mmCIF file with all atom_site columns, C-alpha atoms in Angstrom:
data_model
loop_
_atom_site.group_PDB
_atom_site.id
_atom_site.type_symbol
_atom_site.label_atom_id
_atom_site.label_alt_id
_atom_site.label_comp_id
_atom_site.label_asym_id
_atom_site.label_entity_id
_atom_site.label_seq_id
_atom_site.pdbx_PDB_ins_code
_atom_site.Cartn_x
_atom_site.Cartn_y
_atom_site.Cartn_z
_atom_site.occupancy
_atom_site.B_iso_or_equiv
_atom_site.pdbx_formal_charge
_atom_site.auth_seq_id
_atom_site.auth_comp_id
_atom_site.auth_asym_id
_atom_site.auth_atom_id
_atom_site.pdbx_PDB_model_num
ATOM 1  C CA . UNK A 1 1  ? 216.509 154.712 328.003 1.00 0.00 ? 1  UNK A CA 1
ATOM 2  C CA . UNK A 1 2  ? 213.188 153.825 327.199 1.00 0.00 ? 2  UNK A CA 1
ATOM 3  C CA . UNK A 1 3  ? 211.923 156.943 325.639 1.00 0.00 ? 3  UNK A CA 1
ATOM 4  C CA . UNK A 1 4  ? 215.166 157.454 323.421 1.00 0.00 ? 4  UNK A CA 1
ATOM 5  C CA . UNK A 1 5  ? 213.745 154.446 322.404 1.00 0.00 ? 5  UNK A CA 1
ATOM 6  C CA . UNK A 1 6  ? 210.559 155.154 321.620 1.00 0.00 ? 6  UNK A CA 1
ATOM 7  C CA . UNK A 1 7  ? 211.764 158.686 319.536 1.00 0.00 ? 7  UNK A CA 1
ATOM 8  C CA . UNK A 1 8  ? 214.289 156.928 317.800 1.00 0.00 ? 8  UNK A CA 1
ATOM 9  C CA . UNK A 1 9  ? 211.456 154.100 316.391 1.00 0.00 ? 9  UNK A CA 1
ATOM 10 C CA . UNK A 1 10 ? 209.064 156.816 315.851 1.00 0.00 ? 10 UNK A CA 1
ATOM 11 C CA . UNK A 1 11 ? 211.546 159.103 314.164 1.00 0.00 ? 11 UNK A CA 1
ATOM 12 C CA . UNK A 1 12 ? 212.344 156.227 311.771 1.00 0.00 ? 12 UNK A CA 1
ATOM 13 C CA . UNK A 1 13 ? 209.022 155.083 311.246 1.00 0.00 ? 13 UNK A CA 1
ATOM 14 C CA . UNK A 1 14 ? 207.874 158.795 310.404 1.00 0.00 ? 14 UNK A CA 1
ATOM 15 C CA . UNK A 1 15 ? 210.916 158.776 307.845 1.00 0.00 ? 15 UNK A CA 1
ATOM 16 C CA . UNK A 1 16 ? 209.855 155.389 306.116 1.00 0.00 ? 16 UNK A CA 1
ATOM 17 C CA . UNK A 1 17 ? 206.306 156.402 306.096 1.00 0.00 ? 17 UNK A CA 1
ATOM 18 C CA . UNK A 1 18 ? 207.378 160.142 304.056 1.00 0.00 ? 18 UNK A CA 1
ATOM 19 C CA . UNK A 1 19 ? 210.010 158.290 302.113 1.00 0.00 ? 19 UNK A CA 1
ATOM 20 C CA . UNK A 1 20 ? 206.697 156.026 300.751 1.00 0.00 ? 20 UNK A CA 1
ATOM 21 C CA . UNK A 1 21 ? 204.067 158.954 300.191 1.00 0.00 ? 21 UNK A CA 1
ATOM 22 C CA . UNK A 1 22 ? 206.754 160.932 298.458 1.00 0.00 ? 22 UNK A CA 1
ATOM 23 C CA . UNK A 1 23 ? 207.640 157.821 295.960 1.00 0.00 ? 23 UNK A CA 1
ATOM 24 C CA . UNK A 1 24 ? 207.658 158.766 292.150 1.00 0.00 ? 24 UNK A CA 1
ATOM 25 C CA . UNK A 1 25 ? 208.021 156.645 288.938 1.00 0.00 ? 25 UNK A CA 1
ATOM 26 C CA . UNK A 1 26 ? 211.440 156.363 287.651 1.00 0.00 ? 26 UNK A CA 1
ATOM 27 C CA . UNK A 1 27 ? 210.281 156.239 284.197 1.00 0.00 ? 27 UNK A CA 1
ATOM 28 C CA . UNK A 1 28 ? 208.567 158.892 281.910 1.00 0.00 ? 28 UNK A CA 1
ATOM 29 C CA . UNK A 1 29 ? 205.286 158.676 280.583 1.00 0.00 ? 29 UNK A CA 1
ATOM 30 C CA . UNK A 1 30 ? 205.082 157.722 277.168 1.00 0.00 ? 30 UNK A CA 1
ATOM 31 C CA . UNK A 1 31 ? 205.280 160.748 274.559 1.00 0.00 ? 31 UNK A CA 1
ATOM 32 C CA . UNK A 1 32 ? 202.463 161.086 272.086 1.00 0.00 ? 32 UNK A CA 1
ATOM 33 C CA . UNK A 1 33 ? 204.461 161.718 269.008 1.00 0.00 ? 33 UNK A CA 1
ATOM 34 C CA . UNK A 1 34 ? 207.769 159.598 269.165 1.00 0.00 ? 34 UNK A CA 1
ATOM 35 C CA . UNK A 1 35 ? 208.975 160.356 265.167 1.00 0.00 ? 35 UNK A CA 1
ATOM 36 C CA . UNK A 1 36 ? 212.226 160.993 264.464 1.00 0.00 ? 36 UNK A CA 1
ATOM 37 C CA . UNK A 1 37 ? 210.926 164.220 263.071 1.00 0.00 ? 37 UNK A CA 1
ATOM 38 C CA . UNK A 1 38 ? 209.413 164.818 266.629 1.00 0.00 ? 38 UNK A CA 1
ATOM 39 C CA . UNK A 1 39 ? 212.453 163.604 268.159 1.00 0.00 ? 39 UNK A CA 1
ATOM 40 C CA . UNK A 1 40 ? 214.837 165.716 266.779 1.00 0.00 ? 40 UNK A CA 1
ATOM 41 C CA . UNK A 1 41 ? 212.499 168.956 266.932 1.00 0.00 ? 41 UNK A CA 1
ATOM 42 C CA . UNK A 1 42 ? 212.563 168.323 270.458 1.00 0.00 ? 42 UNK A CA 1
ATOM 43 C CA . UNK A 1 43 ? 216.093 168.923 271.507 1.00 0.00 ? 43 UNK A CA 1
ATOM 44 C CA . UNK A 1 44 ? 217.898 172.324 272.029 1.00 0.00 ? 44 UNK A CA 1
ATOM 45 C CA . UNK A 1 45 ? 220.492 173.261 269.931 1.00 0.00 ? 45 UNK A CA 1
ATOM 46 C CA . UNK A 1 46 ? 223.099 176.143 270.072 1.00 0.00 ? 46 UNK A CA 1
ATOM 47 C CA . UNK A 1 47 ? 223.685 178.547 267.404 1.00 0.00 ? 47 UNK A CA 1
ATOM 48 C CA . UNK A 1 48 ? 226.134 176.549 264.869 1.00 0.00 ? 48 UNK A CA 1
ATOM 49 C CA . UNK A 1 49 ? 225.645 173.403 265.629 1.00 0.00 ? 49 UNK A CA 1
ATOM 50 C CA . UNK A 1 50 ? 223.081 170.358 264.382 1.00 0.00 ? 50 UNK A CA 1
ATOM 51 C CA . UNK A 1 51 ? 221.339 167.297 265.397 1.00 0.00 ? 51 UNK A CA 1
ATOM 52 C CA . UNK A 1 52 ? 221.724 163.931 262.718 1.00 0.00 ? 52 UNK A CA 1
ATOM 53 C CA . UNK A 1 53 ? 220.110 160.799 263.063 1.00 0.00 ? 53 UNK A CA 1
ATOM 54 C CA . UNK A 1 54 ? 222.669 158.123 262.115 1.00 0.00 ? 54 UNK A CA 1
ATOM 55 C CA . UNK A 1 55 ? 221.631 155.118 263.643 1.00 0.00 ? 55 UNK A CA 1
ATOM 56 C CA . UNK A 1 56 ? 217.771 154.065 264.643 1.00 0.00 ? 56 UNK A CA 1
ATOM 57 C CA . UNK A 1 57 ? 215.654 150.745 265.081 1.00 0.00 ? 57 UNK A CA 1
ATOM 58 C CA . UNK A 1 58 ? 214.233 151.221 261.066 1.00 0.00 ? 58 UNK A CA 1
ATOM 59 C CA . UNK A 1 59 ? 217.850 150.499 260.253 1.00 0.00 ? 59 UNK A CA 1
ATOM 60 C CA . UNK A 1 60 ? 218.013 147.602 262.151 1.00 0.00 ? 60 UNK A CA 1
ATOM 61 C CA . UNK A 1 61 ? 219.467 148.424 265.552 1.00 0.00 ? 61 UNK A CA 1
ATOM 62 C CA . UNK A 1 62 ? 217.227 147.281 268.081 1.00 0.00 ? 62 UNK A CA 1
ATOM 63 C CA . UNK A 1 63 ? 218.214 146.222 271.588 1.00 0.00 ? 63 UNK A CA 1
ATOM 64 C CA . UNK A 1 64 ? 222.049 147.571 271.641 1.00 0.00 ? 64 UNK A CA 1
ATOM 65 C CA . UNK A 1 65 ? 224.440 146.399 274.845 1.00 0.00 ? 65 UNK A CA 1
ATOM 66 C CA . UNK A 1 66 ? 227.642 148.269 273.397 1.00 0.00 ? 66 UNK A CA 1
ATOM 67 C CA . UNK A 1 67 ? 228.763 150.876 271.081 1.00 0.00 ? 67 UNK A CA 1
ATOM 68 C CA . UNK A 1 68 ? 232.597 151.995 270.096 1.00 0.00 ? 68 UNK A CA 1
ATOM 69 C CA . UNK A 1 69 ? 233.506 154.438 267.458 1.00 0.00 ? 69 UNK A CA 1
ATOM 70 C CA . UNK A 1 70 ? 236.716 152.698 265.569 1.00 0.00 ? 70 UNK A CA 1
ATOM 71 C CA . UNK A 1 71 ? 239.953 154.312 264.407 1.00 0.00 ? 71 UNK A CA 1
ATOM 72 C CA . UNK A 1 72 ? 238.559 155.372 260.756 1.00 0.00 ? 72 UNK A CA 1
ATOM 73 C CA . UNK A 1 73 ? 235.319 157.268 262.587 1.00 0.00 ? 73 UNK A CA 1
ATOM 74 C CA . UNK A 1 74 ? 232.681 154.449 262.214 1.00 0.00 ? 74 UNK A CA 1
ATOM 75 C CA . UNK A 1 75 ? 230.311 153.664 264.703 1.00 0.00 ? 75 UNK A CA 1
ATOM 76 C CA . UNK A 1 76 ? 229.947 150.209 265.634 1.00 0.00 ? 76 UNK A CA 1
ATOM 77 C CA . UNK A 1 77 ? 227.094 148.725 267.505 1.00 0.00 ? 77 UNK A CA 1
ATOM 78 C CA . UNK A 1 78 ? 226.996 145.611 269.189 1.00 0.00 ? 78 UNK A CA 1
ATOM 79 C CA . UNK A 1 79 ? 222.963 144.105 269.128 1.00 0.00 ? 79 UNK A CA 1
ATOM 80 C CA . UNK A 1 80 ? 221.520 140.912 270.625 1.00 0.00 ? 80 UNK A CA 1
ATOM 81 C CA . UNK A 1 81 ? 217.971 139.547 270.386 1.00 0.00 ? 81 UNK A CA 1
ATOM 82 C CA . UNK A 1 82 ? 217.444 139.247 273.748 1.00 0.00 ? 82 UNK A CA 1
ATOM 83 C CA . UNK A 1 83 ? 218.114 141.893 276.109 1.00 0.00 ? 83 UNK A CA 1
ATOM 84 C CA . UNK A 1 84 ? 220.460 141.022 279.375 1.00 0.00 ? 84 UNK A CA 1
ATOM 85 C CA . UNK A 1 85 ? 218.891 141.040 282.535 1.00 0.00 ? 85 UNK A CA 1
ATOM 86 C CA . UNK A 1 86 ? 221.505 142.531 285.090 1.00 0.00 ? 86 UNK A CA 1
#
């Protein structure tokens, strides 16, 4: 009983201690160029097909919490100044 013990704790404390070194960032590093020139170079597109900006921060979007396309093919954005905290 005892040493079932003892494995179990050690196998779990092994695990924790991996799960730790092993830990990444969630979140990307910064690019260096972050254009909308850049930004759109950047992605890959299939023959036929093409990439449009229609909507960015210079136009006054900033901080957007919802987005719906309505019946006549507009895009509406929904904006607030400060950002929700979930």
């Amino acid at each position: 009983m005892r040493v079932e013990r003892f494995i179990t704790s050690a196998l779990l404390l092994s695990a924790s201690v991996l799960a730790q070194e092993n830990r990444g960032t969630s979140v990307a590093p910064p690019a260096g160029d972050d254009s909308v020139a850049a930004e759109l170079s950047s992605f890959e597109i299939a023959d036929g097909y093409e990439v449009s900006l229609f909507a960015s921060e210079e136009l006054g979007i900033a901080n957007p919490i919802a987005m719906r396309w309505g019946p006549r093919g507009r895009l509406w954005v929904l904006c607030t100044l400060a950002y929700p905290q979930l």
